[in-house]
Coordinates of C-alpha atoms and ligand atoms in Angstrom, one line a residue:
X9 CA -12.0 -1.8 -30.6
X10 CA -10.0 1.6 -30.5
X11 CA -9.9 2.8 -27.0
X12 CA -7.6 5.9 -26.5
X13 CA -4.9 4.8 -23.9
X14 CA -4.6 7.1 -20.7
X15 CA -1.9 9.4 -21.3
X16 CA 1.7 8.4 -20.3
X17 CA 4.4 10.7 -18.6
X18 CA 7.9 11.9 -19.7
X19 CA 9.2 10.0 -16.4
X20 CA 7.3 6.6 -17.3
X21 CA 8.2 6.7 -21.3
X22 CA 12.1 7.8 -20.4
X23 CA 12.6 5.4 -17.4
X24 CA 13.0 1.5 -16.8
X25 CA 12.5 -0.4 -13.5
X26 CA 13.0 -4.1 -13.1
X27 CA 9.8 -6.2 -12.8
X28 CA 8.8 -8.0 -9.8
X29 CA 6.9 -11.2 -9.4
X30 CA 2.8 -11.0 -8.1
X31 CA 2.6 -12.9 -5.0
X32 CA 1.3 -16.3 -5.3
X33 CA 2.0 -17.8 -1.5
X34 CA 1.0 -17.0 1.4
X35 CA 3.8 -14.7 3.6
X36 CA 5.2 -13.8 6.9
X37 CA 6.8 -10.4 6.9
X38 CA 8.6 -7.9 9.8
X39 CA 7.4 -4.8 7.9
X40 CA 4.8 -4.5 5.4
X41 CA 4.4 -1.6 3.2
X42 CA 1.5 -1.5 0.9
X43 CA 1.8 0.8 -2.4
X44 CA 4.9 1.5 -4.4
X45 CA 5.3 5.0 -5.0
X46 CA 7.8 7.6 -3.7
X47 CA 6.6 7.2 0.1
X48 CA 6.6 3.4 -0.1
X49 CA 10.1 3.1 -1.6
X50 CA 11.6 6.0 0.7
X51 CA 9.9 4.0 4.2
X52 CA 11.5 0.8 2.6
X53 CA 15.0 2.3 2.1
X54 CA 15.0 3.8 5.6
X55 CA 13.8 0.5 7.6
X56 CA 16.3 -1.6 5.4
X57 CA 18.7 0.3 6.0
X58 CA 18.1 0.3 9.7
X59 CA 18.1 -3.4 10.0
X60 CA 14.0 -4.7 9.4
X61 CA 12.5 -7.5 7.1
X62 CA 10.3 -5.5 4.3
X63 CA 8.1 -6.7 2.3
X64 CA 6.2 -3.9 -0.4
X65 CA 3.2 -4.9 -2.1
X66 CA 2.2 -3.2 -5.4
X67 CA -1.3 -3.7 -6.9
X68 CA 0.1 -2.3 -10.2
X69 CA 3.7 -1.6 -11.4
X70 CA 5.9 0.6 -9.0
X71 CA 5.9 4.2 -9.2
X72 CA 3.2 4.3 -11.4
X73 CA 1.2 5.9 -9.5
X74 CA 0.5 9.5 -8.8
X75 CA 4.6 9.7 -8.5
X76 CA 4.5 9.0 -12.4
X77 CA 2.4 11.7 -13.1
X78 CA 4.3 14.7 -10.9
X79 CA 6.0 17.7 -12.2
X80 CA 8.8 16.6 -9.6
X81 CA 9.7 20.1 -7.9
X82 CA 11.7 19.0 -4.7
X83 CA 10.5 22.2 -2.8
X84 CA 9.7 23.5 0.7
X85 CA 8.3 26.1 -0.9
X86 CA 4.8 25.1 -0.9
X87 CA 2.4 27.8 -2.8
X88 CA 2.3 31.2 -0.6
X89 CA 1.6 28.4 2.6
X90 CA 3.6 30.4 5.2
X91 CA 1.7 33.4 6.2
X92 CA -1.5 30.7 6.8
X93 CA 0.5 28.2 9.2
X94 CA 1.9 31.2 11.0
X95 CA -2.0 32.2 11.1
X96 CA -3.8 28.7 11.4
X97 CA -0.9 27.1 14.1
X98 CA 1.9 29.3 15.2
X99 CA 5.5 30.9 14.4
X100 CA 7.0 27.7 15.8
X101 CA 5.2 25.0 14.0
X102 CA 5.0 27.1 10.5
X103 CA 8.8 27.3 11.2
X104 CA 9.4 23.5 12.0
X105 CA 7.2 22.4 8.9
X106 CA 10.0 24.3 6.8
X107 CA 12.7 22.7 8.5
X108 CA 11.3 19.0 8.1
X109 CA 10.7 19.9 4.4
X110 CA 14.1 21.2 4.0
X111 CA 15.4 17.7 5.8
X112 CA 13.4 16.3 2.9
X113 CA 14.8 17.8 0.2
X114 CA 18.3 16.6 1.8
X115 CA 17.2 13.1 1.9
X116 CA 16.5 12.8 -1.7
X117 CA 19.4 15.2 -3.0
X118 CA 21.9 13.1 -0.6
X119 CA 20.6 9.4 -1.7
X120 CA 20.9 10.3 -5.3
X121 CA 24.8 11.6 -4.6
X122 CA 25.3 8.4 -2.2
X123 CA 24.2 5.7 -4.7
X124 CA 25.6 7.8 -8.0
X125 CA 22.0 7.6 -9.3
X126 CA 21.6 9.2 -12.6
X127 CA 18.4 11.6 -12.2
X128 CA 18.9 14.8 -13.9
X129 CA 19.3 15.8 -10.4
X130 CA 19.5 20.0 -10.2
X131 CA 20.1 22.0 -7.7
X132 CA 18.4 25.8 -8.4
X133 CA 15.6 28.4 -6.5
X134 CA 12.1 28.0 -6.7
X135 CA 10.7 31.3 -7.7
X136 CA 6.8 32.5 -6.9
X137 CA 6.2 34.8 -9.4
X138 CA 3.0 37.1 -10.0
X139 CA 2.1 39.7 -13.1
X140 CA 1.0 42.1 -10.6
X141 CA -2.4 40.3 -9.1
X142 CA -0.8 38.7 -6.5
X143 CA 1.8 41.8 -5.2
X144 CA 0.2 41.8 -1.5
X145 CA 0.1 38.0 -1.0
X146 CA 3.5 37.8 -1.7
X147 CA 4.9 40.6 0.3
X148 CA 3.1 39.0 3.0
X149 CA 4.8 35.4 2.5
X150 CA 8.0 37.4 2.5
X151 CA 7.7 38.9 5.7
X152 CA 6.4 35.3 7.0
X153 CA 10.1 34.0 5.2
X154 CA 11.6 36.7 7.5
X155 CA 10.0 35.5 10.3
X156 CA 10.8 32.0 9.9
X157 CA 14.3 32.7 8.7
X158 CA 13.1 31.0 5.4
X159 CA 16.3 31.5 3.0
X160 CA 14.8 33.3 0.5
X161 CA 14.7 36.8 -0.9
X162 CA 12.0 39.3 -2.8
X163 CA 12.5 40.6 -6.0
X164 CA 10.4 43.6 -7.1
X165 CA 10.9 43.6 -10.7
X166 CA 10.4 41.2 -13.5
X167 CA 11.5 38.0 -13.3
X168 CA 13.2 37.4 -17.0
X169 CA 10.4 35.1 -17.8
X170 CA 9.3 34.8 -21.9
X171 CA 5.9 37.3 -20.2
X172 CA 6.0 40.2 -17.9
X173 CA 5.9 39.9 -14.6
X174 CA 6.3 42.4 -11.5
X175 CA 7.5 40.5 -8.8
X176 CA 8.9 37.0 -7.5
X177 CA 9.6 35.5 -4.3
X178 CA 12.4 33.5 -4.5
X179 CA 13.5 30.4 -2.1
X180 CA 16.9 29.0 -2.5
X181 CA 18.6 25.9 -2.5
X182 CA 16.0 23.5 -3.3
X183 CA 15.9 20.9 -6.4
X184 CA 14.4 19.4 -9.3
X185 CA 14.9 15.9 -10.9
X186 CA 13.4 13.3 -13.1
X187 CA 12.0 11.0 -10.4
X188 CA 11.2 7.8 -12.0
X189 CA 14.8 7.4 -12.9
X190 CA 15.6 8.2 -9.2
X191 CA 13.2 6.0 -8.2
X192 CA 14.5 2.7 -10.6
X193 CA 18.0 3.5 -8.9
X194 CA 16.5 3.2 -5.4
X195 CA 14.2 0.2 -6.2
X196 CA 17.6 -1.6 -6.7
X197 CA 19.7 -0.2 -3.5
X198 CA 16.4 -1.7 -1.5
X199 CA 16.7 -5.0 -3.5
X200 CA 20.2 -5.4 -2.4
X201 CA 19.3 -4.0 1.2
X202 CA 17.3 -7.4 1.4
X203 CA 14.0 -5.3 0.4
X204 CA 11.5 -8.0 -1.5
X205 CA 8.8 -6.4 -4.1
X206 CA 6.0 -8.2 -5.5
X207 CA 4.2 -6.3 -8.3
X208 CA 0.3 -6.5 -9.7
X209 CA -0.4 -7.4 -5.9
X210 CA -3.3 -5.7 -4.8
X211 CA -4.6 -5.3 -1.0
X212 CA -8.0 -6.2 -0.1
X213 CA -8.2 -5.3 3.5
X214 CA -6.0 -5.7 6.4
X215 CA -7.2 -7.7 9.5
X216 CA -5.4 -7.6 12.3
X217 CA -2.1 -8.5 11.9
X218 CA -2.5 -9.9 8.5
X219 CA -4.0 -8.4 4.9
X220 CA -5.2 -10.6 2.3
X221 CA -4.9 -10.0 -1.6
X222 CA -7.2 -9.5 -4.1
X223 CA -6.0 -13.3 -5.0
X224 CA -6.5 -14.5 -2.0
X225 CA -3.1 -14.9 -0.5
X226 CA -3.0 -14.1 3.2
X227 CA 0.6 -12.1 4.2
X228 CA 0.6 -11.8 8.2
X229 CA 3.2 -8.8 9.1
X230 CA 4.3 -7.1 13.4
X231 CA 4.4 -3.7 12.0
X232 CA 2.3 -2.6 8.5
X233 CA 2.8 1.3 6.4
X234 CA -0.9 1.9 4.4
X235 CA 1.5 4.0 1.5
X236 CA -1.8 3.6 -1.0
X237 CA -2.2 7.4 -1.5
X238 CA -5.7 7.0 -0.4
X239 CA -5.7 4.9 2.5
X240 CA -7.2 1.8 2.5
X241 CA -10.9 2.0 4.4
X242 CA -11.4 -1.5 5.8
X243 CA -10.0 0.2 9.2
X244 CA -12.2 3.5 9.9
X245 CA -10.3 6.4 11.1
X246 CA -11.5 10.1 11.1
X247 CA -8.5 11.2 8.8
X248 CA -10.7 9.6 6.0
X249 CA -13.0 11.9 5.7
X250 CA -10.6 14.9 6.2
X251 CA -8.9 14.2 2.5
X252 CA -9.8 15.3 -1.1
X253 CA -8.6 14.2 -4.1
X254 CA -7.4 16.9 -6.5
X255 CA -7.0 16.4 -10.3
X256 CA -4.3 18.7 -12.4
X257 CA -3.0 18.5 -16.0
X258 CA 0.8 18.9 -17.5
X259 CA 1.9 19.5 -20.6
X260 CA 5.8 19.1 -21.8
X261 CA 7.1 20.8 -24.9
X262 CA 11.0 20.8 -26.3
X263 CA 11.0 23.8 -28.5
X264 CA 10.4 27.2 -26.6
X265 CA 11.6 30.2 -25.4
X266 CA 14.0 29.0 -22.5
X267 CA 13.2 30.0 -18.8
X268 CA 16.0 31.4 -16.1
X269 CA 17.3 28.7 -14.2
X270 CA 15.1 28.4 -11.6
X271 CA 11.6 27.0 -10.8
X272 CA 8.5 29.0 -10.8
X273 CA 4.7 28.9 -10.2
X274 CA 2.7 31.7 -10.8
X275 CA 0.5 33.0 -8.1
X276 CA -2.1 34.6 -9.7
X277 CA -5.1 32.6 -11.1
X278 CA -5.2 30.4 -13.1
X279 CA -2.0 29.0 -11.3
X280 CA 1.0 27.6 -13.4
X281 CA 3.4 25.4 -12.5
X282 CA 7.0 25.7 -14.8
X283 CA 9.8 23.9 -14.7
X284 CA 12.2 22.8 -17.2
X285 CA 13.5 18.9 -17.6
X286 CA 16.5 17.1 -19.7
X287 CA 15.7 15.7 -22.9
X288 CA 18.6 13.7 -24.9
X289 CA 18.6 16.7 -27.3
X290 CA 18.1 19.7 -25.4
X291 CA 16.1 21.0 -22.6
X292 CA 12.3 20.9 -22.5
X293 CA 9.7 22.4 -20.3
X294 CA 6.5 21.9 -18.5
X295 CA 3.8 23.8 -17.5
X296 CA 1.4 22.6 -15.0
X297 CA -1.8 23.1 -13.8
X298 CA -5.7 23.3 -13.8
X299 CA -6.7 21.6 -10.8
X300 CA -10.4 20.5 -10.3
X301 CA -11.4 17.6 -7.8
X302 CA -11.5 14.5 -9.3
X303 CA -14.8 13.7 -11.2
X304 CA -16.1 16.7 -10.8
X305 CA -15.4 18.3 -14.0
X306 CA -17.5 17.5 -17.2
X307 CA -15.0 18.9 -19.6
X308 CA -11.5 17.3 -18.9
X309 CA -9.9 18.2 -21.9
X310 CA -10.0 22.0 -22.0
X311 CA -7.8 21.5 -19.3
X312 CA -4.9 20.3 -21.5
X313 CA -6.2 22.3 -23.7
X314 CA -5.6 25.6 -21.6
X315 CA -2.6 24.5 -20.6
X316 CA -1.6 23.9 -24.3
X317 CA -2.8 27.3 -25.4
X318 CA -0.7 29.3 -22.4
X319 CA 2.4 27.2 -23.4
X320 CA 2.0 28.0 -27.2
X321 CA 1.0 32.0 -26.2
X322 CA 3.9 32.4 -23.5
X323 CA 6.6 30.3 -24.7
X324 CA 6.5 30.3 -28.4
X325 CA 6.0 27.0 -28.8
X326 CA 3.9 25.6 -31.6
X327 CA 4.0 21.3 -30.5
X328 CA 3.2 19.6 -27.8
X329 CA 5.3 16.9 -27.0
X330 CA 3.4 14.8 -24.2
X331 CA 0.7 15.8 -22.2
X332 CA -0.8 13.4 -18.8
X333 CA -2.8 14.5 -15.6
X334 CA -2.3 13.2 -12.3
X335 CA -4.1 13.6 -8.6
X336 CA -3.1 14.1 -5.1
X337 CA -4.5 14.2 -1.6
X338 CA -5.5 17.1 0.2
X339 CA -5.7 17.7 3.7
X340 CA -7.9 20.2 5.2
X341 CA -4.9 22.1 7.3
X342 CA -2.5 21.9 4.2
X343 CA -0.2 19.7 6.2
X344 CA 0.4 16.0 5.4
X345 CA -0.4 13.1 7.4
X346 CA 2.6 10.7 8.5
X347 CA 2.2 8.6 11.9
X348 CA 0.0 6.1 13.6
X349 CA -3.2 4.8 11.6
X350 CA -4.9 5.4 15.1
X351 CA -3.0 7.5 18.2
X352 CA -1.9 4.6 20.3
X353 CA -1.6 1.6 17.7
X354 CA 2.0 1.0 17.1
X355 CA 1.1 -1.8 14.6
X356 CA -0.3 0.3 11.6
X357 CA 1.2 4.0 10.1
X358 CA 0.0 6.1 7.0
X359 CA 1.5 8.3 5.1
X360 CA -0.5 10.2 2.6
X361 CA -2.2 13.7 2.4
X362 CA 0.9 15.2 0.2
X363 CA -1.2 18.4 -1.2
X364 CA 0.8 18.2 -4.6
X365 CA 4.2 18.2 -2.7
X366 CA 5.3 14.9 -2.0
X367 CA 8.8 14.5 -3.2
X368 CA 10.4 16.5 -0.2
X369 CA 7.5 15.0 1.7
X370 CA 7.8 11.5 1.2
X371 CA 11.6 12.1 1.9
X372 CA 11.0 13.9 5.8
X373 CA 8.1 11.3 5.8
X374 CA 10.4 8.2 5.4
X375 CA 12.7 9.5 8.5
X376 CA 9.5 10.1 10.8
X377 CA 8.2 6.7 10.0
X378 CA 11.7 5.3 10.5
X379 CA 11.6 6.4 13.7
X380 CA 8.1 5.5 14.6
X381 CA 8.2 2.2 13.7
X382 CA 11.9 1.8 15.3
X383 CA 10.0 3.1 18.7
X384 CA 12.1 6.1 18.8
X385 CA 10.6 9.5 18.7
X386 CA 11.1 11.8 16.1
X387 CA 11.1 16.0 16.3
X388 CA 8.5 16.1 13.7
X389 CA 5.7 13.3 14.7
X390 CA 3.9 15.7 17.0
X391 CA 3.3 18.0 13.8
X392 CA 2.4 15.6 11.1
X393 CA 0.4 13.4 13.3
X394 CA -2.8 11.7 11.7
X395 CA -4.7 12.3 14.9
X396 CA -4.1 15.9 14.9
X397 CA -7.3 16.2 12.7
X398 CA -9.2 15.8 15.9
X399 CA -8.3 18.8 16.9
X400 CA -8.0 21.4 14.0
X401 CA -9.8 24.2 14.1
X402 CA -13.9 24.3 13.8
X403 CA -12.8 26.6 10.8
X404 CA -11.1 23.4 9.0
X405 CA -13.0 21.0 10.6
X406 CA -15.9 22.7 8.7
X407 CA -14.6 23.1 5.2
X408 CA -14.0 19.5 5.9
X409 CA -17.2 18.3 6.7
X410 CA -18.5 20.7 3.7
X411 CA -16.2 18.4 1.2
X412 CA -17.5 15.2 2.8
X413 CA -21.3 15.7 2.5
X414 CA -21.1 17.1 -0.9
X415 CA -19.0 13.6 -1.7
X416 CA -22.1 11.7 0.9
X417 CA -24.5 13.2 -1.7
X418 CA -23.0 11.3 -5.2
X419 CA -23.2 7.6 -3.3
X420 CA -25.8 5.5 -5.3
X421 CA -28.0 9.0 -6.5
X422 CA -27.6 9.4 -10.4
X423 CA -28.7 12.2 -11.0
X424 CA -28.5 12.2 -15.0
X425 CA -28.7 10.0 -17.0
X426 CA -30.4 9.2 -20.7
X427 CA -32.4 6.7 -21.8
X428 CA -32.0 7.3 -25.6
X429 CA -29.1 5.1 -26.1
X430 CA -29.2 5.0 -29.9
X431 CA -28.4 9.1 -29.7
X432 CA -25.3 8.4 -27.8
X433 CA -22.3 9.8 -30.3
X434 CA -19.0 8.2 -31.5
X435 CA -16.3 9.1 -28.7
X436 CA -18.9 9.9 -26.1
X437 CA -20.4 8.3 -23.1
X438 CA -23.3 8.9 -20.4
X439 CA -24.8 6.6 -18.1
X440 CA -27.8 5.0 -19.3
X441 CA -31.0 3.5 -17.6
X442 CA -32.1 0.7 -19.5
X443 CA -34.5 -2.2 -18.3
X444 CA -34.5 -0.7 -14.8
X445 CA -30.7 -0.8 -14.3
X446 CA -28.3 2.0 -14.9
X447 CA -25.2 1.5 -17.1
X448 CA -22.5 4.0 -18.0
X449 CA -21.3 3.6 -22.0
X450 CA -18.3 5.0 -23.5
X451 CA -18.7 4.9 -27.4
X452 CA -15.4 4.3 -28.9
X453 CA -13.8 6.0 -32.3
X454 CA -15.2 2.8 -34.0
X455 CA -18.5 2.3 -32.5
X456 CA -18.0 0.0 -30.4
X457 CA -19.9 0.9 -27.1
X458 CA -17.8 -0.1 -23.6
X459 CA -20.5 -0.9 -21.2
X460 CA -19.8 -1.3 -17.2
X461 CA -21.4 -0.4 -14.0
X462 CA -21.5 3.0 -12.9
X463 CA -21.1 2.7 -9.2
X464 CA -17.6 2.8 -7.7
X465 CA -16.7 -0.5 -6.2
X466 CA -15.2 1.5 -3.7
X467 CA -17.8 3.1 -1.8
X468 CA -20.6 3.3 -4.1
X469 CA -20.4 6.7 -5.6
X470 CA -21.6 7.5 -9.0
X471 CA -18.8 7.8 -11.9
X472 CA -18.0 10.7 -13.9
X473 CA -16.5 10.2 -17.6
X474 CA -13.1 11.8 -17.5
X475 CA -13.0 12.5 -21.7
X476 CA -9.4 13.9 -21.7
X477 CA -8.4 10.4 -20.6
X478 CA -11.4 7.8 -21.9
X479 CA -11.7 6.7 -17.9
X480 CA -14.8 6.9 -15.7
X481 CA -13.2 8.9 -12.2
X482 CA -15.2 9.2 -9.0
X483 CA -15.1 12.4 -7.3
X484 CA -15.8 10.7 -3.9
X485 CA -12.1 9.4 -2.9
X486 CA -10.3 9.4 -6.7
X487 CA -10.8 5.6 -8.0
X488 CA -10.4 5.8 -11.7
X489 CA -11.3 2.7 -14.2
X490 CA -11.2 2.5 -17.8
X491 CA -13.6 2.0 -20.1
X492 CA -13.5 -1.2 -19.5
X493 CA -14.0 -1.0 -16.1
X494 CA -10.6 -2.4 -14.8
X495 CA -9.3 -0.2 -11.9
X496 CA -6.7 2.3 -12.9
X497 CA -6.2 3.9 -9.7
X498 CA -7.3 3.3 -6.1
X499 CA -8.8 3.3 -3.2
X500 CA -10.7 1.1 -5.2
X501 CA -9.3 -2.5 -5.6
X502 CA -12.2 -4.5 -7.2
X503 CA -13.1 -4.2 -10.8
X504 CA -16.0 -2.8 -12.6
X505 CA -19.0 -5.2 -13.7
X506 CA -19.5 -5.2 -17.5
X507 CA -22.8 -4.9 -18.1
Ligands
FAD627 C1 0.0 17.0 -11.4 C2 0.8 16.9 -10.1 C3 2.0 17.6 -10.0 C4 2.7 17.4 -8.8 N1 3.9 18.1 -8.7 C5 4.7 17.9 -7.6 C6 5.9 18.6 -7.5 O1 6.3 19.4 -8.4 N2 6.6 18.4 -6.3 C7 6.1 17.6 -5.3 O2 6.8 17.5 -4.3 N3 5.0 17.0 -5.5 C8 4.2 17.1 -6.6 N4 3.1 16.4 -6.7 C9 2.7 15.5 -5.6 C10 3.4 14.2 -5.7 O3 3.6 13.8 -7.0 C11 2.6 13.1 -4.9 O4 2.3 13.6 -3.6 C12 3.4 11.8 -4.7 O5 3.9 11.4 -5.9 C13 2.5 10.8 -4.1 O6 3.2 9.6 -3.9 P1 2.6 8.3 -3.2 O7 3.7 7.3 -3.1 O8 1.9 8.7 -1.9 O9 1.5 7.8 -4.1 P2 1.5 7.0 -5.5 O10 2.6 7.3 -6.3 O11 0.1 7.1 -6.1 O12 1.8 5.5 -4.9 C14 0.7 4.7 -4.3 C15 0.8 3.3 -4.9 O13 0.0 2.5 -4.1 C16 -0.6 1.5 -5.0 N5 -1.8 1.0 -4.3 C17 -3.0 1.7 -4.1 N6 -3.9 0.9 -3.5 C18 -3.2 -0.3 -3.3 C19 -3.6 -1.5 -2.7 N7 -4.9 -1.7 -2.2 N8 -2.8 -2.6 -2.8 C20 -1.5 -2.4 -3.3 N9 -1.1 -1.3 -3.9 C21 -1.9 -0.2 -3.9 C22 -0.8 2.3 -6.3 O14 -0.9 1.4 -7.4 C23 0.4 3.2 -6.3 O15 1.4 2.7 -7.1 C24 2.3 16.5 -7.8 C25 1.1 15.9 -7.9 C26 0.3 16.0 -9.1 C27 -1.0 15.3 -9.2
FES628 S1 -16.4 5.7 -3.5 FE1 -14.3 6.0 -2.8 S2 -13.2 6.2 -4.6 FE2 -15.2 5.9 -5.3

């Protein structure tokens, strides 16, 4: 068999984190967090810290998540986001969001100088730049910056990159590291705050005040943190159907034509993200982008291979040194979600809903749910609040409910599939209807056909075969399996059936 193995980031090949045991006992815990990526191992810090029990359970290996697969921009600087929450919410709000982003930022930059972790840590600008497209969206953001008293400044001439541009908005004081290795460094200040990990641990459902495991062990808990990325579902709440799941590509090369020291996304479509990271010989960079929501793309590759051709054109770069895509929530106001599961439940919190800037996030998030769970109140719960959704604008709340029929219509209706299984290629797959029952086949390199069910075992939607990756992704809530069928990403916790 020669499977192609999903494609592995800078941070996981350059970083190391000590393994944890699976659970194999039941458990009584003060504070449960489930998931282990940035926002779990932030919450767990913070509550250690301030005195509780935690217990984090991992259905995979920590921080190999999403959080593996970032470009790891610690930014309040968010896309050209201002001038919209001034818009959508108000001067104050749009105003505080900056503020609890730059409180973020400090968490991170501050935990990293207080432990004397090693994590390329850099302080530096990030710098919205456009060719000339994007001229009026940025003057606008500026004047919102002015408003706001954002520290930041606008440049109207070209920005020094390796390809012309005519303007760049510039916000300073923010940071850039390589997280995984921040992350290994905090994994061990929790461990020796008393924190306890278990590893390849996956949730099933929670049930009252207790969840149970995909192996059956039962862990009973007074206060519980859902830090899954997508939530787990067992417990409806509206905020479910008010996220997306967005897919985006990076690729990292060493030899190029250097970039100013600085950050920088490009505005204008197609959006790039560039940043440069530390190598052991030299500096290398990575250029981001190509979002699409998951599954719903039938050609997953040109996506790298855009990205590949931009670096090679823009940078002078003729090798590609890794390449790996990644997917994030997305809210429907742009803002993330951090507070009580449901309004007056003081049992279960969430934190999710990151809209491709989590580091900062995860940082203000881990203070909010400090404070929540600690029953103290905190200046920005009122404005990350899950329960906020139920009062968004019809605007949003219709966008919304757009997103969630179009995902209503993929449960259980395959739409195409073949029946000529003998035409399927070498390093293709489809989803077949043989003998009345439909099967989706991935044909390896050798020939060997991968056969498994083509229904997510989260909810039922159909798959999609992701053939940058060999995985089969569903565009419903962003499960991903391989071609094997065993789950690579949640919500989904359960396995696919071979067939
Ligand atoms: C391509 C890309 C680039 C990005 N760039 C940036 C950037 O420059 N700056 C920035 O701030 N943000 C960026 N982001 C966003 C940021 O990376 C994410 O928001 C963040 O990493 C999410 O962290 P998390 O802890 O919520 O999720 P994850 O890292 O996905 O962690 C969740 C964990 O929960 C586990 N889990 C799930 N279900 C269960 C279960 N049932 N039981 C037990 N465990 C479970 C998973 O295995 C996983 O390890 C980017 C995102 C993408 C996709
Ligand atoms: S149905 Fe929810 S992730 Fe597939």
């Amino acid at each position: 068999m020669n499977v192609k193995k999903e494609n592995i980031s800078y941070w996981t090949k350059s970083s190391q984190f000590n393994q944890f045991p699976q659970l194999t006992q039941d458990l009584q815990t003060d504070v449960l967090i489930i998931g282990g990526g940035i926002a779990s191992i932030l919450a767990a810090y913070q509550l250690a810290k301030a005195g509780r029990e935690v217990t984090v359970l991992e259905g995979r290996h920590l921080s190999q998540g999403t959080t593996a697969g970032t470009t790891a921009k610690i930014t309040a600087q968010h896309h050209l986001l201002y001038q919209n929450f001034i818009k959508q919410r108000s001067e104050e709000e749009a105003r505080l969001y900056y503020e609890a982003q730059t409180d973020g930022i400090n968490v991170i930059r501050n935990l990293a100088d207080e432990y004397n972790i090693d994590c390329d840590m850099e302080t530096l600008s990030s710098i919205q730049v456009t060719i000339g497209e994007s001229e009026k969206k940025i003057r606008k953001e500026y004047e919102a910056y002015q408003k706001l008293g954002i520290n930041g400044d606008l440049h109207e001439k070209d920005m020094g990159l390796p390809f012309e541009t005519t303007m760049g908005l510039e916000m300073y004081d923010q940071a850039q590291f390589h997280p995984l290795k921040f992350l290994a460094g905090m994994v061990e200040v929790c461990v020796d705050l008393g924190v306890t990990f278990f590893e390849e641990t996956m949730v099933k459902k929670i049930d009252g005040n207790t969840v149970e495991t995909e192996s059956g062990q039962e862990v009973s808990f007074n206060q519980l943190i859902c830090a899954t990325h997508y939530p787990i579902v067992n417990i409806k709440h509206n905020l479910l159907f008010h996220l997306e799941i967005e897919r985006s590509y990076i690729v990292a090369v060493k030899d190029h034509t250097p970039i100013p020291y600085a950050m920088f996304q490009v505005a204008d479509i197609p959006e790039r993200s560039l940043r440069h990271y530390i190598t052991e010989d030299g500096l290398g960079l990575l250029v981001g982008g190509e979002n699409h929501v998951t599954g719903a793309k039938d050609d997953v590759e040109v996506g790298y291979e855009r990205l590949a051709y931009d670096a090679k054109a823009l940078f002078n770069v003729d090798h590609i040194e890794d390449k790996w895509s990644a997917q994030d929530m997305m809210t429907a106001d742009k803002m993330p979600l951090i507070g009580r599961y449901s309004k007056n439940d003081d049992r279960i919190f969430v934190i999710t809903g990151f809209n491709k800037f989590g580091m900062a996030t995860a940082g203000v998030g881990s203070l909010v749910l400090r404070d929540l769970l600690m029953g103290q109140s905190n200046k920005y719960e009122e404005l990350l609040k899950p329960s906020r959704i139920d009062t968004l604008s019809s605007q949003i709340k219709a966008t919304a409910k757009k997103a969630f029929s179009a995902i209503k219509g993929q449960t259980k209706a395959v739409k195409d599939y073949r029946t000529d299984r003998d035409a399927l290629h070498t390093d293709e797959a489809g989803i077949f209807l043989t003998d009345g029952k439909f099967e989706a086949v991935y044909k390896d390199d050798e020939g060997t056909e991968h056969a498994v069910s083509p229904f997510c075992t989260h909810m039922g939607c159909v798959l999609s075969f992701n053939n940058g990756e060999k995985t089969w992704d569903c565009a419903c809530h962003g499960s991903r399996f391989d071609c094997d069928g065993k789950v690579l990403h949640g919500p989904a916790s359960t396995d696919l059936t071979q067939q």
